[in-house]
Amino acid sequence: MSDEATPVPQAENPEELTGLKRGKIKTVAAGIPAVVSSMEKVIGEAGFARGMKGLWQLNKKGGFDCPSCAWPDPDDERSGVAEYCENGARAVAEEATAKKLTASFFAENSVQDLAALSDHEIGSKGRLAEPMFLPKGATHYQPISWEGAFQKIAQTLNQLASPDEAIFYTSGRTSNEAAFLYQLFVRAYGTNNLPDCSNMCHESSGVALSESLGIGKGSVTLGDFYETEVVMILGQNPGTNHPRMLTALQKGKANGAKIISVNPLPEAGLMGFSNPQTVKGILGIDTALTDLFLPIKINGDMAFLKAVQLLLLQEEQREPGKVIDRDFIAKSTAGFNDFENHLKEQNQEALCRASGLSLTQIREAVALLKHKTKIIICWAMGLTQHKNAVDTIKEVVNLLLLKGSIGKPGAGTCPVRGHSNVQGDRTMGIVETPSPALLKKLEENFHFTPPAKHGYDVVECIKAMHAGKGKVFFAMGGNFLSATPDTTLTAEALRKCSLTVQVSTKLNRSHLVHGEEAIILPCLGRSDEDVVKGEVQFVSCENSMGVVQSSKGVLKPISDHLLSEPVIVCRLAKATLGARSKINWDRYEHYDAIREDIERTIPGFTNYNERVRMPGGFYLPNGNREGVFQTASAKAHFNVAPLSTLPMEDDDLMMMTIRSHDQFNTTVYGLNDRYRGIYNERRVVLMNEKDMHQRHLQDGDLVDLVNHFEGIERVAHKFVVVKYPIPEGCTATYFPETNVLVPINSVADKSNTPTSKQVIIKVKKHVAERS
Ligand SMILES: Nc1nc2c(c(=O)[nH]1)N[C@H]1C(S)=C(S)[C@@H](COP(=O)(O)OP(=O)(O)OC[C@H]3O[C@@H](n4cnc5c(=O)[nH]c(N)nc54)[C@H](O)[C@@H]3O)O[C@H]1N2
Ligand SMILES: Nc1nc2c(c(=O)[nH]1)N[C@H]1C(S)=C(S)[C@@H](COP(=O)(O)OP(=O)(O)OC[C@H]3O[C@@H](n4cnc5c(=O)[nH]c(N)nc54)[C@H](O)[C@@H]3O)O[C@H]1N2
Ligand SMILES: [Mo]
């Protein structure tokens, strides 16, 4: 929110240019370079023996769950070598690193010095190795005992005027066991302030699917990909973010499926794939994946989906009974007449214009869909992070309902989750708006009255901290400062807290932009062996398709001073609640006891301890799979929503903030985005040639990016223009460098998700700073 000509480097935003190099944009993902690159990375960070041990157990039955993404493992055959991808291997390398940050590291490096480093430099420092405390006014973190840290946090929490002045964030790597205990502790303490990374991620999917279909999760299983006829992928870049999905697409394709990709960018993984786990892949033989690529305008999806449906209705008139599934519509859905009337009022040309696609392109999609009934639609952040995200996702559902493509094999909804246990965290009750059913169960089983008042989500909690209403910020994982919108404002909000606490594996910017006092609690990661009181423990996670399975780390922790997340919650709960709590927290230091209580509290976990020990785990119930819709009317709902666009000025461009190939969210592994041909620089803005021309910009020019929203100007300085095949009017930059431009009040309707893919900017030539 700065409008100064000379920006001073700030702790929350100190990054500098690193020197762009360009290569060719790739049209095929993975293959040999990916395997080599992942091996090198793991062995380099962890050493040969440690690294290979880690990779060997990654996603094996009985091994540990990959910390990188939530894509499921095959139920039956898993690769003989290992079931991982380049980015999974990198995530392991990050965790398995042999470098550690002990008290001496923090004695040598002040907070201010560390904050001046780039995210890439901070991330490569190593694993946090002991609890650290930053006293009020101190320049350096100092060691603190675990007991001392718990006492300090407990005291601060107990001195607050109300439990609602404390905020408890969760990122999505937290296991089911830790998440369940965490929400239990937070509710026993007295608040529902449980914002989580979902609020910035798939919240829009959860809201849309719950309202339309009665469950906030997707309906397909991995097996559905092998027998489907058409997969449509909107707003997702699987080659980078869910590489193992490409194997499923490849199998589906071998069985005859067609693939439609809807994306402003021709992402490498969508175009072609060479599977590094097969001999053909290792030899570099590629499969073309996408049959139809539709270079849509940012947020053109709703218009596109409406156009497709309108054409399908017209085709149905021409071939009655052959295009839409009237039986399914009559039996299982509500609202079709209103929906049909609404569609008929739409102007086909206006829809094309709003989508940025030609009628011919849309007709090609219709031709692929017309006579098919086994259709899967996948989506990720390219649909969820826009103002109208919930309605767009409901439009995805409309299309599937029209075709009768829910509740049958080879068909259904597939919101592809991000963090490896983000779905499980929600199942465990990490949510600021708990259902009455959950609260009732908690009361019955744990003999306290949980608070019913809704808590803050991510955006609300930033505003509360900024307004002085949120005073203690506690994070179970994640990197709140960098992941959230409006970086400058969020930094101010965190600095106003009396105490900020981070349970973390690695150093990140949220340790360096902090409250009056700050604490770092270093925890075990997925790959670490977890021994509590002499006994080896394991945890469990739920993947993107509702499979719950065990995860057991194998590597010796790099420090004796690490605790697991469940143990941290138990000990913090004891210190904070003391005699107030009737819950036996000590008992939970054996994780079977946690699972017993999950079974008593959360539906779908019958015989949890037994079933989680079965190789491959178990599926949670999902009514949609059987064609059951648990909405108030027991029907699936067609949704009617008007097309919505944001008002833009002539020289405005739409910006989406996306991930490069070398990052996991705010963790920057490296400075390359190999598939997009961008090397050694993250401060880039991808632009269409015509938009560059209009602004007299050349490839390589230095520009500032400016957002105006509700009378406030936000500026991100010094970005390099990269000419790229992106539709006119659209630009792309990397997250989190441009989060400073995402206004806190620019959120999706109903889900309150920051509109990270729909930020209006002006691109201005950078003027050299006055010195
Ligand atoms: N290696 C790696 N893996 C990851 C992550 C990571 O950072 N690194 N992050 C994890 C997490 S938490 C998540 S949520 C997922 C994220 O996975 P993705 O959603 O694939 O991640 P993004 O890079 O945000 O990509 C969004 C894609 O949507 C497209 N897009 C943007 N706007 C629009 C639009 O309006 N319409 C359409 N049709 N497309 C659009 C972009 O061009 C881009 O291809 O990945 C998970 N896996
Ligand atoms: N502009 C923009 N902003 C976005 C997005 C976007 O597309 N554009 N995407 C959004 C999305 S989809 C998401 S999910 C959020 C991500 O938001 P977060 O989940 O908050 O961020 P991460 O970068 O995944 O968090 C990384 C940190 O987690 C810690 N960590 C890693 N593993 C563990 C573990 O096992 N336990 C614990 N306790 N800590 C661990 C490490 O210390 C690491 O530094 O960002 C959101 N922000
Ligand atoms: Mo995410």
Short mmCIF file of N, CA and C in Angstrom, two decimals, residues 438-556:
data_model
loop_
_atom_site.label_atom_id
_atom_site.label_comp_id
_atom_site.label_asym_id
_atom_site.label_seq_id
_atom_site.Cartn_x
_atom_site.Cartn_y
_atom_site.Cartn_z
N LEU A 438 -21.29 -31.30 14.79
CA LEU A 438 -19.95 -31.45 15.36
C LEU A 438 -19.94 -30.94 16.81
N LEU A 439 -20.54 -29.78 17.03
CA LEU A 439 -20.53 -29.20 18.38
C LEU A 439 -21.25 -30.12 19.37
N LYS A 440 -22.33 -30.72 18.90
CA LYS A 440 -23.09 -31.62 19.78
C LYS A 440 -22.24 -32.83 20.17
N LYS A 441 -21.56 -33.40 19.20
CA LYS A 441 -20.71 -34.56 19.47
C LYS A 441 -19.58 -34.21 20.43
N LEU A 442 -18.98 -33.03 20.22
CA LEU A 442 -17.88 -32.62 21.10
C LEU A 442 -18.40 -32.50 22.53
N GLU A 443 -19.57 -31.91 22.67
CA GLU A 443 -20.15 -31.73 24.00
C GLU A 443 -20.42 -33.08 24.66
N GLU A 444 -21.02 -33.99 23.89
CA GLU A 444 -21.34 -35.33 24.43
C GLU A 444 -20.08 -36.08 24.85
N ASN A 445 -19.08 -36.05 23.99
CA ASN A 445 -17.91 -36.91 24.22
C ASN A 445 -16.89 -36.31 25.16
N PHE A 446 -16.83 -34.98 25.24
CA PHE A 446 -15.72 -34.37 25.99
C PHE A 446 -16.19 -33.50 27.16
N HIS A 447 -17.51 -33.45 27.37
CA HIS A 447 -18.08 -32.83 28.56
C HIS A 447 -17.68 -31.38 28.76
N PHE A 448 -17.70 -30.61 27.67
CA PHE A 448 -17.63 -29.14 27.81
C PHE A 448 -18.56 -28.56 26.76
N THR A 449 -18.93 -27.31 26.95
CA THR A 449 -19.81 -26.69 25.97
C THR A 449 -18.98 -25.90 24.98
N PRO A 450 -18.83 -26.43 23.76
CA PRO A 450 -17.99 -25.71 22.80
C PRO A 450 -18.67 -24.41 22.35
N PRO A 451 -17.91 -23.39 22.00
CA PRO A 451 -18.51 -22.13 21.57
C PRO A 451 -19.28 -22.34 20.27
N ALA A 452 -20.43 -21.71 20.15
CA ALA A 452 -21.23 -21.85 18.93
C ALA A 452 -20.99 -20.69 17.98
N LYS A 453 -20.56 -19.56 18.53
CA LYS A 453 -20.36 -18.36 17.70
C LYS A 453 -19.29 -18.64 16.65
N HIS A 454 -19.59 -18.27 15.40
CA HIS A 454 -18.61 -18.51 14.34
C HIS A 454 -17.33 -17.72 14.59
N GLY A 455 -16.22 -18.31 14.16
CA GLY A 455 -14.93 -17.64 14.33
C GLY A 455 -14.52 -16.89 13.08
N TYR A 456 -13.28 -16.43 13.07
CA TYR A 456 -12.74 -15.70 11.91
C TYR A 456 -12.18 -16.66 10.88
N ASP A 457 -12.38 -16.36 9.60
CA ASP A 457 -11.62 -17.04 8.55
C ASP A 457 -10.34 -16.23 8.32
N VAL A 458 -9.59 -16.57 7.27
CA VAL A 458 -8.29 -15.91 7.08
C VAL A 458 -8.43 -14.39 6.90
N VAL A 459 -9.32 -13.99 6.01
CA VAL A 459 -9.44 -12.56 5.74
C VAL A 459 -9.97 -11.82 6.98
N GLU A 460 -10.95 -12.43 7.62
CA GLU A 460 -11.51 -11.79 8.82
C GLU A 460 -10.48 -11.70 9.94
N CYS A 461 -9.62 -12.70 10.06
CA CYS A 461 -8.67 -12.64 11.18
C CYS A 461 -7.58 -11.60 10.92
N ILE A 462 -7.23 -11.39 9.65
CA ILE A 462 -6.25 -10.32 9.36
C ILE A 462 -6.86 -8.98 9.77
N LYS A 463 -8.12 -8.79 9.40
CA LYS A 463 -8.78 -7.52 9.75
C LYS A 463 -8.89 -7.38 11.27
N ALA A 464 -9.19 -8.48 11.95
CA ALA A 464 -9.33 -8.42 13.41
C ALA A 464 -7.99 -8.06 14.06
N MET A 465 -6.91 -8.66 13.59
CA MET A 465 -5.59 -8.34 14.17
C MET A 465 -5.25 -6.88 13.87
N HIS A 466 -5.58 -6.46 12.65
CA HIS A 466 -5.26 -5.08 12.28
C HIS A 466 -6.04 -4.09 13.13
N ALA A 467 -7.24 -4.48 13.51
CA ALA A 467 -8.09 -3.59 14.32
C ALA A 467 -7.81 -3.74 15.82
N GLY A 468 -6.83 -4.58 16.17
CA GLY A 468 -6.49 -4.75 17.59
C GLY A 468 -7.43 -5.71 18.31
N LYS A 469 -8.30 -6.41 17.56
CA LYS A 469 -9.23 -7.33 18.21
C LYS A 469 -8.65 -8.76 18.30
N GLY A 470 -7.69 -9.05 17.45
CA GLY A 470 -7.00 -10.35 17.51
C GLY A 470 -5.61 -10.08 18.09
N LYS A 471 -5.28 -10.72 19.22
CA LYS A 471 -4.03 -10.33 19.90
C LYS A 471 -2.98 -11.43 19.95
N VAL A 472 -3.42 -12.67 19.91
CA VAL A 472 -2.44 -13.76 19.86
C VAL A 472 -2.69 -14.53 18.57
N PHE A 473 -1.62 -14.72 17.80
CA PHE A 473 -1.74 -15.48 16.55
C PHE A 473 -0.89 -16.74 16.67
N PHE A 474 -1.54 -17.89 16.56
CA PHE A 474 -0.86 -19.18 16.68
C PHE A 474 -1.04 -19.92 15.35
N ALA A 475 0.06 -20.39 14.75
CA ALA A 475 -0.04 -21.08 13.45
C ALA A 475 0.45 -22.50 13.55
N MET A 476 -0.43 -23.45 13.22
CA MET A 476 -0.03 -24.85 13.11
C MET A 476 0.44 -25.05 11.67
N GLY A 477 1.71 -24.74 11.44
CA GLY A 477 2.27 -24.86 10.09
C GLY A 477 1.97 -23.64 9.23
N GLY A 478 2.45 -23.70 7.99
CA GLY A 478 2.18 -22.66 7.01
C GLY A 478 3.09 -21.45 7.15
N ASN A 479 2.80 -20.48 6.30
CA ASN A 479 3.59 -19.25 6.26
C ASN A 479 2.60 -18.11 6.02
N PHE A 480 1.92 -17.75 7.09
CA PHE A 480 0.75 -16.87 7.01
C PHE A 480 1.05 -15.55 6.31
N LEU A 481 2.16 -14.94 6.69
CA LEU A 481 2.48 -13.61 6.14
C LEU A 481 2.56 -13.64 4.62
N SER A 482 3.22 -14.65 4.10
CA SER A 482 3.46 -14.68 2.65
C SER A 482 2.29 -15.29 1.87
N ALA A 483 1.53 -16.16 2.51
CA ALA A 483 0.44 -16.84 1.79
C ALA A 483 -0.79 -15.97 1.66
N THR A 484 -0.95 -15.02 2.56
CA THR A 484 -2.18 -14.23 2.62
C THR A 484 -2.13 -13.04 1.66
N PRO A 485 -3.28 -12.42 1.38
CA PRO A 485 -3.30 -11.27 0.49
C PRO A 485 -2.75 -10.02 1.18
N ASP A 486 -2.59 -8.98 0.40
CA ASP A 486 -2.30 -7.65 0.95
C ASP A 486 -1.15 -7.67 1.95
N THR A 487 0.03 -8.09 1.48
CA THR A 487 1.17 -8.37 2.36
C THR A 487 1.48 -7.24 3.34
N THR A 488 1.43 -6.01 2.86
CA THR A 488 1.81 -4.89 3.73
C THR A 488 0.83 -4.78 4.90
N LEU A 489 -0.45 -4.91 4.57
CA LEU A 489 -1.48 -4.82 5.61
C LEU A 489 -1.39 -6.01 6.57
N THR A 490 -1.15 -7.20 6.03
CA THR A 490 -1.04 -8.39 6.88
C THR A 490 0.17 -8.26 7.81
N ALA A 491 1.26 -7.70 7.29
CA ALA A 491 2.44 -7.49 8.14
C ALA A 491 2.10 -6.55 9.30
N GLU A 492 1.39 -5.48 8.98
CA GLU A 492 0.98 -4.55 10.05
C GLU A 492 0.12 -5.28 11.07
N ALA A 493 -0.77 -6.13 10.56
CA ALA A 493 -1.69 -6.86 11.45
C ALA A 493 -0.91 -7.77 12.40
N LEU A 494 0.06 -8.51 11.85
CA LEU A 494 0.83 -9.44 12.70
C LEU A 494 1.66 -8.66 13.72
N ARG A 495 2.20 -7.52 13.29
CA ARG A 495 3.04 -6.73 14.21
C ARG A 495 2.24 -6.16 15.37
N LYS A 496 0.92 -6.04 15.18
CA LYS A 496 0.10 -5.50 16.27
C LYS A 496 -0.22 -6.56 17.34
N CYS A 497 0.05 -7.83 17.04
CA CYS A 497 -0.26 -8.88 18.03
C CYS A 497 0.69 -8.79 19.21
N SER A 498 0.22 -9.23 20.37
CA SER A 498 1.15 -9.26 21.51
C SER A 498 2.05 -10.48 21.41
N LEU A 499 1.54 -11.57 20.82
CA LEU A 499 2.37 -12.78 20.68
C LEU A 499 2.02 -13.48 19.37
N THR A 500 3.05 -13.86 18.62
CA THR A 500 2.82 -14.73 17.45
C THR A 500 3.63 -16.02 17.65
N VAL A 501 2.99 -17.15 17.39
CA VAL A 501 3.64 -18.45 17.61
C VAL A 501 3.53 -19.26 16.32
N GLN A 502 4.63 -19.87 15.91
CA GLN A 502 4.62 -20.68 14.69
C GLN A 502 5.13 -22.08 14.99
N VAL A 503 4.30 -23.07 14.74
CA VAL A 503 4.76 -24.47 14.77
C VAL A 503 5.24 -24.78 13.37
N SER A 504 6.53 -25.00 13.20
CA SER A 504 7.07 -25.08 11.83
C SER A 504 8.17 -26.11 11.71
N THR A 505 8.39 -26.51 10.46
CA THR A 505 9.55 -27.37 10.17
C THR A 505 10.72 -26.52 9.67
N LYS A 506 10.39 -25.52 8.83
CA LYS A 506 11.44 -24.71 8.21
C LYS A 506 11.25 -23.23 8.54
N LEU A 507 12.38 -22.51 8.47
CA LEU A 507 12.32 -21.07 8.68
C LEU A 507 11.53 -20.43 7.53
N ASN A 508 10.67 -19.47 7.86
CA ASN A 508 10.01 -18.71 6.80
C ASN A 508 9.73 -17.29 7.27
N ARG A 509 9.16 -16.49 6.37
CA ARG A 509 9.02 -15.05 6.64
C ARG A 509 8.08 -14.76 7.82
N SER A 510 7.19 -15.70 8.12
CA SER A 510 6.28 -15.46 9.24
C SER A 510 6.99 -15.52 10.59
N HIS A 511 8.22 -16.05 10.62
CA HIS A 511 9.01 -15.98 11.86
C HIS A 511 9.67 -14.61 12.00
N LEU A 512 9.75 -13.90 10.88
CA LEU A 512 10.57 -12.68 10.84
C LEU A 512 9.71 -11.43 10.83
N VAL A 513 8.45 -11.56 10.51
CA VAL A 513 7.48 -10.46 10.63
C VAL A 513 6.53 -10.93 11.72
N HIS A 514 6.64 -10.37 12.91
CA HIS A 514 6.11 -11.03 14.11
C HIS A 514 5.42 -10.04 15.05
N GLY A 515 4.83 -10.59 16.10
CA GLY A 515 4.19 -9.77 17.13
C GLY A 515 5.22 -9.22 18.11
N GLU A 516 4.73 -8.56 19.16
CA GLU A 516 5.65 -7.99 20.18
C GLU A 516 6.60 -9.06 20.70
N GLU A 517 6.05 -10.22 20.98
CA GLU A 517 6.87 -11.37 21.32
C GLU A 517 6.58 -12.45 20.28
N ALA A 518 7.58 -13.33 20.08
CA ALA A 518 7.35 -14.40 19.08
C ALA A 518 8.00 -15.69 19.54
N ILE A 519 7.37 -16.79 19.16
CA ILE A 519 7.90 -18.11 19.53
C ILE A 519 7.90 -19.01 18.30
N ILE A 520 8.99 -19.78 18.15
CA ILE A 520 9.04 -20.80 17.09
C ILE A 520 9.07 -22.17 17.77
N LEU A 521 8.11 -23.02 17.43
CA LEU A 521 8.08 -24.38 17.96
C LEU A 521 8.42 -25.35 16.82
N PRO A 522 9.61 -25.95 16.86
CA PRO A 522 10.03 -26.81 15.73
C PRO A 522 9.41 -28.19 15.84
N CYS A 523 8.83 -28.67 14.74
CA CYS A 523 8.12 -29.96 14.84
C CYS A 523 8.66 -30.97 13.84
N LEU A 524 8.27 -32.21 14.04
CA LEU A 524 8.61 -33.28 13.10
C LEU A 524 7.85 -33.07 11.81
N GLY A 525 8.43 -33.49 10.69
CA GLY A 525 7.72 -33.47 9.41
C GLY A 525 7.26 -34.87 9.05
N ARG A 526 6.58 -34.98 7.89
CA ARG A 526 6.03 -36.27 7.44
C ARG A 526 7.07 -37.39 7.36
N SER A 527 8.29 -37.01 6.91
CA SER A 527 9.28 -38.05 6.65
C SER A 527 10.03 -38.47 7.92
N ASP A 528 9.83 -37.74 9.03
CA ASP A 528 10.58 -38.03 10.26
C ASP A 528 9.95 -39.17 11.05
N GLU A 529 10.82 -40.01 11.62
CA GLU A 529 10.33 -41.06 12.51
C GLU A 529 9.80 -40.40 13.78
N ASP A 530 8.62 -40.86 14.23
CA ASP A 530 7.94 -40.23 15.36
C ASP A 530 7.91 -41.20 16.54
N VAL A 531 8.79 -40.99 17.51
CA VAL A 531 8.82 -41.87 18.67
C VAL A 531 8.39 -41.06 19.89
N VAL A 532 7.30 -41.49 20.54
CA VAL A 532 6.85 -40.78 21.74
C VAL A 532 6.95 -41.74 22.93
N LYS A 533 7.63 -41.30 23.97
CA LYS A 533 7.81 -42.13 25.17
C LYS A 533 8.24 -43.55 24.80
N GLY A 534 9.19 -43.65 23.89
CA GLY A 534 9.76 -44.94 23.53
C GLY A 534 8.97 -45.74 22.51
N GLU A 535 7.79 -45.27 22.14
CA GLU A 535 7.00 -46.05 21.17
C GLU A 535 6.88 -45.33 19.83
N VAL A 536 7.05 -46.09 18.74
CA VAL A 536 6.93 -45.50 17.42
C VAL A 536 5.45 -45.24 17.11
N GLN A 537 5.14 -44.03 16.67
CA GLN A 537 3.76 -43.67 16.35
C GLN A 537 3.63 -43.43 14.84
N PHE A 538 2.41 -43.50 14.36
CA PHE A 538 2.16 -43.08 12.99
C PHE A 538 0.92 -42.19 12.97
N VAL A 539 0.76 -41.41 11.91
CA VAL A 539 -0.42 -40.55 11.79
C VAL A 539 -1.19 -40.96 10.55
N SER A 540 -2.25 -40.22 10.22
CA SER A 540 -2.99 -40.54 9.01
C SER A 540 -3.48 -39.28 8.32
N CYS A 541 -3.74 -39.43 7.02
CA CYS A 541 -4.14 -38.29 6.18
C CYS A 541 -5.27 -38.72 5.25
N GLU A 542 -6.01 -37.75 4.76
CA GLU A 542 -7.07 -38.01 3.77
C GLU A 542 -6.66 -37.33 2.47
N ASN A 543 -6.65 -38.07 1.38
CA ASN A 543 -6.24 -37.44 0.12
C ASN A 543 -7.43 -36.79 -0.58
N SER A 544 -7.17 -36.28 -1.77
CA SER A 544 -8.14 -35.50 -2.52
C SER A 544 -9.39 -36.31 -2.86
N MET A 545 -9.31 -37.64 -2.80
CA MET A 545 -10.46 -38.46 -3.16
C MET A 545 -11.06 -39.20 -1.97
N GLY A 546 -10.78 -38.68 -0.77
CA GLY A 546 -11.44 -39.21 0.42
C GLY A 546 -10.90 -40.54 0.91
N VAL A 547 -9.66 -40.89 0.55
CA VAL A 547 -9.05 -42.11 1.08
C VAL A 547 -8.21 -41.73 2.30
N VAL A 548 -8.46 -42.43 3.42
CA VAL A 548 -7.68 -42.17 4.64
C VAL A 548 -6.64 -43.27 4.76
N GLN A 549 -5.38 -42.90 4.90
CA GLN A 549 -4.36 -43.92 5.08
C GLN A 549 -3.27 -43.45 6.01
N SER A 550 -2.50 -44.43 6.48
CA SER A 550 -1.48 -44.12 7.48
C SER A 550 -0.27 -43.47 6.83
N SER A 551 0.47 -42.76 7.64
CA SER A 551 1.71 -42.14 7.18
C SER A 551 2.73 -42.28 8.29
N LYS A 552 3.82 -42.97 7.97
CA LYS A 552 4.80 -43.28 9.00
C LYS A 552 6.17 -42.83 8.51
N GLY A 553 6.73 -41.84 9.16
CA GLY A 553 8.04 -41.34 8.77
C GLY A 553 9.15 -42.35 9.05
N VAL A 554 10.25 -42.22 8.31
CA VAL A 554 11.32 -43.22 8.46
C VAL A 554 12.68 -42.61 8.81
N LEU A 555 12.81 -41.31 8.64
CA LEU A 555 14.14 -40.72 8.81
C LEU A 555 14.36 -40.31 10.26
N LYS A 556 15.60 -40.47 10.72
CA LYS A 556 15.90 -40.05 12.09
C LYS A 556 15.82 -38.53 12.14
#
